[in-house]
Amino acid sequence: MKRLFILAFTALFALSACETGTSGPRTGPDGKPLPKVYRISNANKAKIQYRMLDSVNALRQAAGLRPLQLNAQLNAAAATHSRDMSVQNRPWHFGSDGSSPLLRVQRTGYPGTFLGEDISETYETELETLAAWMEEKGTRDVILDPNATDMGFSWYQEPNGKIWWTLVTGGTRA
């Protein structure tokens, strides 16, 4: 009886060490890891714009450029466009009312000159999105524009986790 108990205990102990399911990242049919949904929490919302600003300014400093500052009017233009892209379900620079980035910035009363807009439709974090923008010449040029003094940055996250990011740059008039 004692032997049976020891054998059962040993088998149970050995089985408890076994894993169920798969280990490592889940992969899609192409063998690549499936994207993880980045959920923006209420606690994180206030930090996102400053994380992006700090990251953009680090890149600008490395390029020998002056830092940008967040601008409330450019933030408003970015927020409006992020929500509108979600409504349209497509990442592009024109609003559902036909507005251009220049017109959206003018509508906010921004006193400077509109310089550029970067947009993205993704499930990635703001810093992963910035890294992707830096890989493309056109979007990198918006971030590293030597005439830029101000930045607006905002997003809209859908219930399914998809995020529509918008970054807008402007320069104050001399």
Short mmCIF file of C-alpha atoms in Angstrom, two decimals, residues 1 4 8 33 53 67 71 76 78-79 94 101-104 107 110-111 122 133 140-141 146 149 151 153 156 158 161:
data_model
loop_
_atom_site.label_atom_id
_atom_site.label_comp_id
_atom_site.label_asym_id
_atom_site.label_seq_id
_atom_site.Cartn_x
_atom_site.Cartn_y
_atom_site.Cartn_z
CA MET A 1 0.00 0.00 0.00
CA LEU A 4 1.32 2.35 -4.33
CA ALA A 8 0.96 7.63 -7.29
CA PRO A 33 4.22 36.27 -34.15
CA LEU A 53 7.37 64.30 -27.22
CA PRO A 67 13.35 70.41 -29.49
CA ASN A 71 0.86 72.69 -28.63
CA ALA A 76 -6.74 69.26 -31.04
CA ALA A 78 -4.50 65.56 -34.26
CA ALA A 79 -7.30 64.31 -32.01
CA PHE A 94 -8.21 63.96 -45.70
CA PRO A 101 -4.31 68.76 -42.59
CA LEU A 102 -3.67 72.47 -43.27
CA LEU A 103 -7.36 73.31 -42.95
CA ARG A 104 -7.74 71.29 -39.72
CA ARG A 107 -9.58 75.65 -37.77
CA TYR A 110 -2.93 77.76 -34.48
CA PRO A 111 -0.92 80.97 -35.04
CA THR A 122 -2.09 50.01 -35.94
CA TRP A 133 7.66 56.48 -39.02
CA ARG A 140 10.82 60.92 -40.89
CA ASP A 141 11.07 64.29 -42.66
CA PRO A 146 14.29 71.86 -38.98
CA THR A 149 8.88 74.30 -33.24
CA MET A 151 4.04 69.32 -32.15
CA PHE A 153 -0.01 64.30 -31.02
CA TYR A 156 -8.25 57.27 -31.02
CA GLU A 158 -11.41 51.55 -31.03
CA GLY A 161 -7.86 47.74 -29.81
#
